[in-house]
Amino acid sequence: MISCEQHDYVEIACMYNYLIRLTLNSGDEFEGVALEVKRNKSREECVKIKINNTESLFVLDSVSKIEALVDNPHFKVVSFK
C-alpha cells in the first residue's frame, strides 16, 4: 500500500495531465499522460494513463517509481519503495 503523500503525487500528475514514466516492481517501464486514479474490476486502486491513444490501468501497489517528464513545481521523481 502506498502512503498518502505518495498518493498525492499521483493525484497531482493526473490533475495536471503530466507526461509521466511509471516503473513497475517488475522493472517494466511505461510512458504516458496521467489521466485519473480509479479502481479496476478487482477494486484495486490504479492510475490510468494514456499511452499512444490507448488508456491503461496500473495497480498502484505494483508501481515502484513515478517520474514527471515535464518541468513542474510539484515533483520530479517519487519512489514508492
PDB file of C-alpha atoms in Angstrom, residues 20-32 49 51 58-59 62-67 81:
ATOM      1  CA  ILE A  20       4.939  10.509 -16.723  1.00  0.00           C
ATOM      2  CA  ARG A  21       7.085   7.384 -16.689  1.00  0.00           C
ATOM      3  CA  LEU A  22       5.884   4.562 -14.446  1.00  0.00           C
ATOM      4  CA  THR A  23       8.387   1.976 -13.317  1.00  0.00           C
ATOM      5  CA  LEU A  24       6.750  -1.186 -12.032  1.00  0.00           C
ATOM      6  CA  ASN A  25       8.122  -3.531  -9.371  1.00  0.00           C
ATOM      7  CA  SER A  26       8.870  -5.931 -12.246  1.00  0.00           C
ATOM      8  CA  GLY A  27      11.190  -3.337 -13.807  1.00  0.00           C
ATOM      9  CA  ASP A  28       8.883  -2.674 -16.768  1.00  0.00           C
ATOM     10  CA  GLU A  29       8.522   0.995 -17.701  1.00  0.00           C
ATOM     11  CA  PHE A  30       5.605   2.786 -19.333  1.00  0.00           C
ATOM     12  CA  GLU A  31       5.343   6.403 -20.519  1.00  0.00           C
ATOM     13  CA  GLY A  32       2.089   8.240 -20.994  1.00  0.00           C
ATOM     14  CA  ILE A  49      -2.515   6.656 -18.197  1.00  0.00           C
ATOM     15  CA  ILE A  51      -0.176   5.552 -23.987  1.00  0.00           C
ATOM     16  CA  PHE A  58      -1.709   0.221 -13.500  1.00  0.00           C
ATOM     17  CA  VAL A  59      -2.261  -1.025  -9.952  1.00  0.00           C
ATOM     18  CA  SER A  62       2.724  -2.574  -8.448  1.00  0.00           C
ATOM     19  CA  VAL A  63       4.386   0.814  -9.087  1.00  0.00           C
ATOM     20  CA  SER A  64       7.880   1.330  -7.707  1.00  0.00           C
ATOM     21  CA  LYS A  65       8.536   4.810  -9.143  1.00  0.00           C
ATOM     22  CA  ILE A  66       6.776   7.640 -10.947  1.00  0.00           C
ATOM     23  CA  GLU A  67       8.725  10.283 -12.839  1.00  0.00           C
ATOM     24  CA  LYS A  81       9.542   1.590  -2.047  1.00  0.00           C
TER      25      LYS A  81
END
